[in-house]
mmCIF file of C-alpha atoms in Angstrom:
data_model
loop_
_atom_site.group_PDB
_atom_site.id
_atom_site.type_symbol
_atom_site.label_atom_id
_atom_site.label_comp_id
_atom_site.label_asym_id
_atom_site.label_seq_id
_atom_site.Cartn_x
_atom_site.Cartn_y
_atom_site.Cartn_z
ATOM 1 C CA MET T 1 30.874 107.649 68.706
ATOM 2 C CA GLY T 2 31.909 104.847 71.083
ATOM 3 C CA LEU T 3 31.759 105.132 74.874
ATOM 4 C CA GLY T 4 35.535 105.309 75.172
ATOM 5 C CA LYS T 5 35.779 108.167 72.695
ATOM 6 C CA LYS T 6 32.921 109.976 74.441
ATOM 7 C CA LEU T 7 34.634 109.683 77.820
ATOM 8 C CA LEU T 8 37.918 110.860 76.327
ATOM 9 C CA LEU T 9 36.222 113.849 74.701
ATOM 10 C CA ILE T 10 34.353 114.683 77.918
ATOM 11 C CA THR T 11 37.618 114.609 79.862
ATOM 12 C CA PHE T 12 39.267 116.826 77.252
ATOM 13 C CA LEU T 13 36.397 119.319 77.314
ATOM 14 C CA ALA T 14 36.456 119.411 81.108
ATOM 15 C CA GLY T 15 40.172 120.173 80.979
ATOM 16 C CA ILE T 16 39.624 122.933 78.437
ATOM 17 C CA ALA T 17 36.868 124.385 80.609
ATOM 18 C CA ALA T 18 39.154 124.393 83.647
ATOM 19 C CA VAL T 19 41.941 126.138 81.726
ATOM 20 C CA VAL T 20 39.561 128.714 80.265
ATOM 21 C CA TYR T 21 38.168 129.313 83.733
ATOM 22 C CA GLU T 22 41.588 129.964 85.235
ATOM 23 C CA VAL T 23 42.793 132.143 82.355
ATOM 24 C CA ALA T 24 39.747 134.112 81.353
ATOM 25 C CA ILE T 25 36.622 133.456 83.413
ATOM 26 C CA LYS T 26 37.730 133.375 87.034
ATOM 27 C CA GLU T 27 36.728 136.399 89.024
ATOM 28 C CA THR T 28 39.179 139.272 89.143
ATOM 29 C CA PRO T 29 42.120 138.229 91.322
ATOM 30 C CA THR T 30 43.774 140.130 94.098
ATOM 31 C CA PHE T 31 47.249 140.772 92.745
ATOM 32 C CA PRO T 32 50.211 139.917 94.971
ATOM 33 C CA VAL T 33 52.440 142.865 95.825
ATOM 34 C CA VAL T 34 55.225 141.352 93.710
ATOM 35 C CA PHE T 35 53.311 142.180 90.516
ATOM 36 C CA PHE T 36 53.504 145.885 91.307
ATOM 37 C CA LYS T 37 57.255 145.863 91.939
ATOM 38 C CA ASP T 38 59.919 146.667 89.351
ATOM 39 C CA HIS T 39 61.210 143.696 87.392
ATOM 40 C CA TYR T 40 64.122 143.306 84.999
ATOM 41 C CA TRP T 41 63.844 141.606 81.604
ATOM 42 C CA GLY T 42 67.131 142.721 80.041
ATOM 43 C CA ARG T 43 70.141 140.623 79.048
ATOM 44 C CA LYS T 44 72.231 141.151 82.164
ATOM 45 C CA VAL T 45 72.324 138.285 84.644
ATOM 46 C CA VAL T 46 71.212 139.676 87.999
ATOM 47 C CA LYS T 47 72.207 137.506 90.945
ATOM 48 C CA ALA T 48 69.983 137.055 93.966
ATOM 49 C CA GLY T 49 70.242 140.032 96.283
ATOM 50 C CA GLU T 50 71.695 142.345 93.630
ATOM 51 C CA PRO T 51 69.782 145.501 92.713
ATOM 52 C CA ILE T 52 68.255 145.428 89.246
ATOM 53 C CA PRO T 53 69.772 147.843 86.706
ATOM 54 C CA LYS T 54 68.074 151.208 86.475
ATOM 55 C CA ASP T 55 66.287 152.127 83.261
ATOM 56 C CA SER T 56 67.180 155.072 81.118
ATOM 57 C CA THR T 57 64.084 157.271 81.028
ATOM 58 C CA GLU T 58 65.087 158.818 77.700
ATOM 59 C CA ILE T 59 62.423 158.724 74.988
ATOM 60 C CA ARG T 60 64.300 158.218 71.725
ATOM 61 C CA LYS T 61 63.079 159.020 68.227
ATOM 62 C CA PHE T 62 62.842 155.911 66.046
ATOM 63 C CA VAL T 63 62.506 155.592 62.274
ATOM 64 C CA VAL T 64 61.350 152.399 60.579
ATOM 65 C CA LYS T 65 64.165 151.464 58.199
ATOM 66 C CA ILE T 66 65.234 147.995 57.134
ATOM 67 C CA GLU T 67 68.479 147.595 55.203
ATOM 68 C CA ASP T 68 68.207 146.642 51.526
ATOM 69 C CA SER T 69 70.409 143.605 52.139
ATOM 70 C CA VAL T 70 67.816 142.209 54.562
ATOM 71 C CA ILE T 71 65.035 142.596 51.995
ATOM 72 C CA GLN T 72 67.162 140.942 49.314
ATOM 73 C CA ASP T 73 67.912 138.030 51.644
ATOM 74 C CA LEU T 74 64.190 137.670 52.324
ATOM 75 C CA LYS T 75 63.379 137.532 48.614
ATOM 76 C CA GLN T 76 66.097 134.965 48.065
ATOM 77 C CA GLN T 77 64.617 132.736 50.765
ATOM 78 C CA LEU T 78 61.149 133.142 49.286
ATOM 79 C CA LYS T 79 62.386 132.047 45.853
ATOM 80 C CA THR T 80 63.364 128.636 47.247
ATOM 81 C CA THR T 81 59.963 127.998 48.839
ATOM 82 C CA ARG T 82 58.441 124.564 48.307
ATOM 83 C CA TYR T 83 54.684 124.108 48.517
ATOM 84 C CA VAL T 84 52.371 121.452 49.911
ATOM 85 C CA GLU T 85 49.973 120.189 47.253
ATOM 86 C CA PRO T 86 46.447 120.723 48.610
ATOM 87 C CA LEU T 87 43.807 118.009 48.489
ATOM 88 C CA PRO T 88 41.027 118.616 45.933
ATOM 89 C CA ASN T 89 38.422 121.125 47.129
ATOM 90 C CA SER T 90 40.002 121.317 50.601
ATOM 91 C CA ASN T 91 40.282 125.114 50.418
ATOM 92 C CA PHE T 92 41.376 126.311 53.906
ATOM 93 C CA ASN T 93 39.844 123.446 55.901
ATOM 94 C CA TYR T 94 43.276 121.943 56.642
ATOM 95 C CA GLY T 95 45.055 125.244 57.128
ATOM 96 C CA PHE T 96 46.624 127.595 54.617
ATOM 97 C CA ASN T 97 46.058 126.223 51.124
ATOM 98 C CA GLY T 98 49.340 125.505 49.313
ATOM 99 C CA ALA T 99 48.147 126.844 45.953
ATOM 100 C CA GLN T 100 47.029 130.075 47.592
ATOM 101 C CA LEU T 101 50.337 130.353 49.442
ATOM 102 C CA LYS T 102 52.162 130.314 46.106
ATOM 103 C CA LYS T 103 50.049 133.283 44.968
ATOM 104 C CA VAL T 104 50.931 135.135 48.174
ATOM 105 C CA VAL T 105 54.650 134.437 47.770
ATOM 106 C CA ASP T 106 54.564 135.475 44.111
ATOM 107 C CA TYR T 107 52.972 138.774 45.111
ATOM 108 C CA TRP T 108 55.480 139.154 47.943
ATOM 109 C CA THR T 109 58.495 138.741 45.668
ATOM 110 C CA GLN T 110 57.220 140.523 42.553
ATOM 111 C CA THR T 111 54.823 143.270 43.652
ATOM 112 C CA TYR T 112 55.024 144.006 47.370
ATOM 113 C CA ASP T 113 56.999 147.177 48.091
ATOM 114 C CA TRP T 114 58.470 147.319 51.591
ATOM 115 C CA LYS T 115 59.887 150.807 51.065
ATOM 116 C CA LYS T 116 56.386 152.069 50.330
ATOM 117 C CA GLN T 117 55.164 150.502 53.560
ATOM 118 C CA GLU T 118 58.044 152.074 55.485
ATOM 119 C CA LYS T 119 56.994 155.450 54.145
ATOM 120 C CA GLU T 120 53.412 154.860 55.291
ATOM 121 C CA MET T 121 54.526 153.852 58.784
ATOM 122 C CA ASN T 122 56.921 156.789 59.072
ATOM 123 C CA LYS T 123 54.094 159.251 58.501
ATOM 124 C CA TYR T 124 53.720 159.029 62.261
ATOM 125 C CA ASN T 125 56.216 159.625 65.049
ATOM 126 C CA HIS T 126 57.834 156.460 66.362
ATOM 127 C CA PHE T 127 59.789 156.236 69.606
ATOM 128 C CA LYS T 128 61.552 153.785 71.879
ATOM 129 C CA THR T 129 62.129 153.921 75.601
ATOM 130 C CA GLN T 130 63.629 151.483 78.083
ATOM 131 C CA ILE T 131 61.257 149.921 80.594
ATOM 132 C CA GLU T 132 62.380 147.155 82.952
ATOM 133 C CA GLY T 133 65.513 146.536 80.910
ATOM 134 C CA ILE T 134 63.983 146.244 77.428
ATOM 135 C CA ASP T 135 63.275 148.786 74.687
ATOM 136 C CA VAL T 136 59.573 149.357 74.116
ATOM 137 C CA HIS T 137 58.554 150.726 70.715
ATOM 138 C CA PHE T 138 55.491 152.919 70.317
ATOM 139 C CA ILE T 139 53.799 155.403 68.012
ATOM 140 C CA HIS T 140 52.736 158.700 69.581
ATOM 141 C CA VAL T 141 50.233 160.845 67.700
ATOM 142 C CA LYS T 142 48.635 164.031 68.977
ATOM 143 C CA PRO T 143 45.591 165.686 67.348
ATOM 144 C CA ALA T 144 46.459 167.836 64.335
ATOM 145 C CA LYS T 145 44.633 170.769 65.899
ATOM 146 C CA ALA T 146 43.569 171.671 69.399
ATOM 147 C CA ALA T 147 40.356 170.151 70.710
ATOM 148 C CA LYS T 148 38.298 171.227 73.671
ATOM 149 C CA HIS T 149 38.590 167.710 75.049
ATOM 150 C CA THR T 150 41.670 165.600 74.263
ATOM 151 C CA PHE T 151 41.882 162.180 75.874
ATOM 152 C CA PRO T 152 45.033 160.021 76.074
ATOM 153 C CA LEU T 153 44.294 156.570 74.656
ATOM 154 C CA ILE T 154 46.623 153.578 74.477
ATOM 155 C CA LEU T 155 45.826 151.026 71.745
ATOM 156 C CA VAL T 156 47.295 147.555 72.319
ATOM 157 C CA HIS T 157 47.320 144.773 69.709
ATOM 158 C CA GLY T 158 47.392 141.016 70.221
ATOM 159 C CA TRP T 159 48.573 137.925 68.361
ATOM 160 C CA PRO T 160 49.160 137.560 65.457
ATOM 161 C CA GLY T 161 48.747 141.306 65.004
ATOM 162 C CA THR T 162 51.124 144.232 65.383
ATOM 163 C CA PHE T 163 50.809 147.979 65.758
ATOM 164 C CA VAL T 164 50.223 148.022 61.976
ATOM 165 C CA GLU T 165 46.601 146.995 62.458
ATOM 166 C CA TYR T 166 45.855 150.365 64.098
ATOM 167 C CA LEU T 167 47.346 152.593 61.401
ATOM 168 C CA LYS T 168 44.015 153.065 59.620
ATOM 169 C CA SER T 169 42.416 154.168 62.890
ATOM 170 C CA ILE T 170 44.849 157.004 63.581
ATOM 171 C CA PRO T 171 43.202 159.695 61.391
ATOM 172 C CA LEU T 172 39.748 158.700 62.641
ATOM 173 C CA LEU T 173 40.713 159.091 66.282
ATOM 174 C CA THR T 174 42.957 162.155 66.064
ATOM 175 C CA ASN T 175 40.642 164.266 63.920
ATOM 176 C CA VAL T 176 38.647 166.673 66.069
ATOM 177 C CA GLU T 177 34.935 165.923 66.049
ATOM 178 C CA ASN T 178 32.410 167.558 68.390
ATOM 179 C CA ASP T 179 35.357 169.179 70.175
ATOM 180 C CA VAL T 180 36.720 165.724 71.061
ATOM 181 C CA ALA T 181 39.928 164.006 69.917
ATOM 182 C CA PHE T 182 42.360 161.412 71.189
ATOM 183 C CA GLU T 183 46.082 161.528 71.813
ATOM 184 C CA LEU T 184 47.189 158.074 70.710
ATOM 185 C CA ILE T 185 49.918 155.870 72.120
ATOM 186 C CA ILE T 186 50.263 152.650 70.103
ATOM 187 C CA PRO T 187 52.953 150.323 71.504
ATOM 188 C CA SER T 188 54.348 147.062 70.211
ATOM 189 C CA LEU T 189 54.042 144.246 72.720
ATOM 190 C CA PRO T 190 57.458 143.165 74.052
ATOM 191 C CA GLY T 191 58.843 140.715 71.500
ATOM 192 C CA TYR T 192 56.566 142.000 68.731
ATOM 193 C CA GLY T 193 57.322 144.433 65.935
ATOM 194 C CA PHE T 194 60.097 146.798 66.957
ATOM 195 C CA SER T 195 59.873 146.181 70.722
ATOM 196 C CA GLU T 196 62.694 144.206 72.285
ATOM 197 C CA GLU T 197 61.831 140.739 73.547
ATOM 198 C CA PRO T 198 62.183 139.849 77.266
ATOM 199 C CA HIS T 199 65.450 138.016 77.920
ATOM 200 C CA GLN T 200 64.395 136.400 81.195
ATOM 201 C CA GLN T 201 61.785 133.737 81.897
ATOM 202 C CA GLY T 202 58.397 134.549 83.382
ATOM 203 C CA PHE T 203 57.139 137.529 81.380
ATOM 204 C CA SER T 204 53.325 137.444 81.281
ATOM 205 C CA ALA T 205 50.298 139.601 80.513
ATOM 206 C CA VAL T 206 50.423 140.930 84.076
ATOM 207 C CA HIS T 207 53.981 142.150 83.543
ATOM 208 C CA ALA T 208 53.012 143.668 80.191
ATOM 209 C CA ALA T 209 50.245 145.578 81.977
ATOM 210 C CA ARG T 210 52.771 147.054 84.394
ATOM 211 C CA VAL T 211 55.160 147.933 81.547
ATOM 212 C CA PHE T 212 52.458 149.779 79.613
ATOM 213 C CA HIS T 213 51.301 151.616 82.723
ATOM 214 C CA LYS T 214 54.878 152.794 83.201
ATOM 215 C CA LEU T 215 54.946 153.885 79.556
ATOM 216 C CA MET T 216 51.834 156.008 79.995
ATOM 217 C CA THR T 217 53.071 157.625 83.188
ATOM 218 C CA ARG T 218 56.463 158.309 81.606
ATOM 219 C CA LEU T 219 54.640 160.177 78.853
ATOM 220 C CA GLY T 220 52.956 162.290 81.510
ATOM 221 C CA HIS T 221 49.570 160.593 81.564
ATOM 222 C CA LYS T 222 48.580 159.725 85.111
ATOM 223 C CA LYS T 223 45.059 159.012 83.874
ATOM 224 C CA TYR T 224 44.250 157.498 80.504
ATOM 225 C CA TYR T 225 41.919 155.317 78.456
ATOM 226 C CA TYR T 226 42.786 151.842 77.233
ATOM 227 C CA HIS T 227 41.749 149.744 74.232
ATOM 228 C CA GLY T 228 42.975 146.247 73.429
ATOM 229 C CA GLY T 229 42.162 143.197 71.347
ATOM 230 C CA ASP T 230 43.221 139.579 71.863
ATOM 231 C CA TRP T 231 46.258 139.673 74.201
ATOM 232 C CA GLY T 232 45.773 143.414 74.329
ATOM 233 C CA ALA T 233 42.353 142.740 75.852
ATOM 234 C CA ILE T 234 43.752 140.404 78.502
ATOM 235 C CA ILE T 235 46.495 142.909 79.325
ATOM 236 C CA GLY T 236 43.787 145.565 79.509
ATOM 237 C CA ARG T 237 41.831 143.583 82.047
ATOM 238 C CA PHE T 238 44.933 143.376 84.211
ATOM 239 C CA ILE T 239 45.923 147.016 83.821
ATOM 240 C CA ALA T 240 42.397 148.192 84.690
ATOM 241 C CA THR T 241 42.369 145.929 87.748
ATOM 242 C CA MET T 242 45.863 146.810 88.951
ATOM 243 C CA TYR T 243 45.590 150.558 88.373
ATOM 244 C CA PRO T 244 41.880 151.455 88.693
ATOM 245 C CA GLU T 245 42.718 154.980 89.832
ATOM 246 C CA ASN T 246 44.619 155.588 86.574
ATOM 247 C CA VAL T 247 42.534 153.819 83.936
ATOM 248 C CA LEU T 248 39.541 156.008 83.148
ATOM 249 C CA GLY T 249 37.986 153.500 80.765
ATOM 250 C CA TYR T 250 38.671 150.119 79.194
ATOM 251 C CA HIS T 251 37.348 149.171 75.732
ATOM 252 C CA THR T 252 37.901 145.909 73.917
ATOM 253 C CA THR T 253 36.952 144.006 70.778
ATOM 254 C CA PHE T 254 37.528 140.688 72.545
ATOM 255 C CA LEU T 255 35.836 139.442 75.696
ATOM 256 C CA PRO T 256 38.384 137.265 77.528
ATOM 257 C CA GLY T 257 35.562 135.129 78.889
ATOM 258 C CA LEU T 258 31.999 134.903 80.060
ATOM 259 C CA ARG T 259 31.343 135.537 83.735
ATOM 260 C CA LEU T 260 30.725 131.934 84.752
ATOM 261 C CA ASN T 261 31.943 130.024 87.753
ATOM 262 C CA LEU T 262 33.917 126.815 87.251
ATOM 263 C CA CYS T 263 30.883 124.580 87.702
ATOM 264 C CA GLY T 264 28.982 126.603 85.120
ATOM 265 C CA ALA T 265 31.820 126.395 82.619
ATOM 266 C CA VAL T 266 32.119 122.608 82.989
ATOM 267 C CA LYS T 267 28.341 122.217 82.774
ATOM 268 C CA TYR T 268 28.175 124.064 79.462
ATOM 269 C CA ALA T 269 30.966 121.892 78.088
ATOM 270 C CA LEU T 270 29.418 118.572 79.134
ATOM 271 C CA THR T 271 25.700 119.203 78.620
ATOM 272 C CA TYR T 272 26.108 118.535 74.907
ATOM 273 C CA PHE T 273 26.935 114.871 75.574
ATOM 274 C CA ILE T 274 24.913 114.053 78.704
ATOM 275 C CA PRO T 275 22.090 116.621 78.835
ATOM 276 C CA SER T 276 19.784 114.517 81.023
ATOM 277 C CA ILE T 277 22.204 114.689 83.955
ATOM 278 C CA PHE T 278 22.740 118.449 83.905
ATOM 279 C CA SER T 279 19.360 119.716 82.722
ATOM 280 C CA ASP T 280 15.778 119.543 83.987
ATOM 281 C CA HIS T 281 14.489 120.135 80.455
ATOM 282 C CA PRO T 282 17.169 118.596 78.230
ATOM 283 C CA GLN T 283 15.410 118.874 74.880
ATOM 284 C CA ALA T 284 14.468 122.523 75.309
ATOM 285 C CA GLU T 285 17.858 123.519 76.717
ATOM 286 C CA MET T 286 19.781 121.569 74.096
ATOM 287 C CA LYS T 287 17.935 123.471 71.389
ATOM 288 C CA LEU T 288 19.158 126.712 72.948
ATOM 289 C CA LEU T 289 22.674 125.521 73.758
ATOM 290 C CA LYS T 290 23.522 123.736 70.511
ATOM 291 C CA PRO T 291 24.443 126.872 68.509
ATOM 292 C CA PHE T 292 26.591 128.121 71.400
ATOM 293 C CA GLN T 293 28.396 124.811 71.762
ATOM 294 C CA GLU T 294 28.973 124.333 68.054
ATOM 295 C CA LYS T 295 30.168 127.876 67.442
ATOM 296 C CA LEU T 296 32.233 128.327 70.590
ATOM 297 C CA LEU T 297 33.292 125.005 72.052
ATOM 298 C CA PHE T 298 33.947 122.969 68.913
ATOM 299 C CA PHE T 299 35.292 125.915 66.956
ATOM 300 C CA SER T 300 37.615 126.804 69.846
ATOM 301 C CA ILE T 301 38.929 123.254 70.094
ATOM 302 C CA ARG T 302 39.564 123.096 66.357
ATOM 303 C CA GLU T 303 41.280 126.482 66.274
ATOM 304 C CA SER T 304 43.330 126.315 69.480
ATOM 305 C CA GLY T 305 46.144 124.011 68.359
ATOM 306 C CA TYR T 306 48.503 126.949 67.825
ATOM 307 C CA MET T 307 47.902 128.065 71.415
ATOM 308 C CA HIS T 308 48.975 124.739 72.924
ATOM 309 C CA LEU T 309 52.074 124.605 70.740
ATOM 310 C CA GLN T 310 53.149 128.183 71.430
ATOM 311 C CA SER T 311 52.505 127.942 75.168
ATOM 312 C CA THR T 312 54.416 124.678 75.629
ATOM 313 C CA LYS T 313 57.132 124.529 72.915
ATOM 314 C CA PRO T 314 57.669 128.088 71.662
ATOM 315 C CA ASP T 315 61.333 127.519 70.822
ATOM 316 C CA THR T 316 60.482 124.623 68.516
ATOM 317 C CA ILE T 317 57.885 126.443 66.440
ATOM 318 C CA GLY T 318 60.104 129.529 66.578
ATOM 319 C CA ALA T 319 62.994 127.654 64.966
ATOM 320 C CA ALA T 320 60.716 126.355 62.215
ATOM 321 C CA LEU T 321 59.162 129.711 61.365
ATOM 322 C CA LEU T 322 62.306 131.813 61.768
ATOM 323 C CA ASN T 323 63.897 129.984 58.868
ATOM 324 C CA SER T 324 60.857 129.957 56.578
ATOM 325 C CA PRO T 325 59.303 133.331 55.737
ATOM 326 C CA ALA T 326 56.650 131.618 53.603
ATOM 327 C CA GLY T 327 55.839 129.317 56.509
ATOM 328 C CA LEU T 328 55.547 132.298 58.828
ATOM 329 C CA ALA T 329 53.207 134.042 56.385
ATOM 330 C CA ALA T 330 50.996 130.950 56.170
ATOM 331 C CA TYR T 331 50.989 130.532 59.951
ATOM 332 C CA ILE T 332 49.932 134.134 60.567
ATOM 333 C CA MET T 333 47.700 134.849 57.582
ATOM 334 C CA GLU T 334 45.661 131.705 58.178
ATOM 335 C CA LYS T 335 44.397 133.358 61.379
ATOM 336 C CA PHE T 336 43.369 136.479 59.479
ATOM 337 C CA SER T 337 41.207 134.174 57.374
ATOM 338 C CA THR T 338 39.593 131.892 59.939
ATOM 339 C CA TRP T 339 39.298 134.405 62.773
ATOM 340 C CA THR T 340 37.625 136.960 60.522
ATOM 341 C CA ASN T 341 34.886 134.536 59.512
ATOM 342 C CA ARG T 342 34.880 130.842 60.348
ATOM 343 C CA GLU T 343 33.091 130.092 57.066
ATOM 344 C CA TYR T 344 36.097 131.364 55.101
ATOM 345 C CA VAL T 345 37.729 127.927 55.424
ATOM 346 C CA ASN T 346 35.388 126.895 52.613
ATOM 347 C CA LEU T 347 36.693 129.547 50.218
ATOM 348 C CA GLU T 348 39.507 128.867 47.770
ATOM 349 C CA ASP T 349 41.456 131.964 48.848
ATOM 350 C CA GLY T 350 40.377 131.862 52.489
ATOM 351 C CA GLY T 351 38.541 135.160 52.023
ATOM 352 C CA LEU T 352 41.796 136.971 52.772
ATOM 353 C CA THR T 353 41.163 139.935 50.503
ATOM 354 C CA LYS T 354 37.532 140.459 51.504
ATOM 355 C CA HIS T 355 38.638 142.727 54.346
ATOM 356 C CA PHE T 356 42.396 143.126 53.853
ATOM 357 C CA THR T 357 44.877 143.746 51.080
ATOM 358 C CA TYR T 358 47.971 141.636 50.525
ATOM 359 C CA ASP T 359 50.019 144.720 51.367
ATOM 360 C CA GLU T 360 48.345 145.046 54.766
ATOM 361 C CA LEU T 361 48.681 141.355 55.550
ATOM 362 C CA LEU T 362 52.312 141.089 54.464
ATOM 363 C CA THR T 363 53.322 144.251 56.320
ATOM 364 C CA ASN T 364 51.942 142.659 59.466
ATOM 365 C CA VAL T 365 53.969 139.515 58.724
ATOM 366 C CA MET T 366 57.130 141.525 58.052
#
């Protein structure tokens, strides 16, 4: 690698380290008062100085039901799908393999049964309620029988997941065991699933934390437990920090970042290329750091393209995927392959069905 390329890569890594530090590593911030105040994300244009519209506090029953005409339109779009011819033996190294995508679409149009999936989802009670101007969808499940200790627990998904990924967990958590069970609240993030999207600019994970805290208090839970993965984990960090007197415990399957300071984060990123400057014992430390750098830094750079696109030009990628259900499936299901096991890029089918079924994956896409 030439000097110019090395310098360019070092600069890029330093930038990544700075962004990661600000987003996920920086010590817990002190939240400005504005983050605790009511906001409005509905469609109405509220002029400066005007009071924001009041929410309806009604909790409305909701049933998952998609019209047959919508499903038929989907199948018609899928039938006109064109496929990218994959390079020989490329598997999933360049993204979702075109030959495998055809198999997914064939299953989607010929075998997948949305009505069956609706029935599975409607086994549980779904609701909607208005919070800060938008309808928030959630599942609410109480233990089938009384337990000596019942704890309210909110389960929050991330991207590219939905509430669907928690359906298998419901029986496990609501069944009474050792006199303990959980009362589950499983919301859809605003803009995901059956939750309404924010109609104003500026909605962030901090605002989502406030919205979900309001949801829990509206359901009568002044104190509760929280679990989240991916964006749900980041929201959880905020909600636990903003409302420490309410959140009894925070559990996650995703650590938003290691507790490093900015200098430490940059050092880890750059030591790979110039170890003698940053290390007293470069050979020994490089031996220890190499697996970390290869698995985290390089893997993160390779797999973070979607993040830059979605955070800078969401309308552009939205227009592309909105009009291509097969494209949307490839975009989402690719993450279920690579993020489950990074070695799955070397498998012909991306290892998709090693841990999931096509029904589960497609229901999440739907």
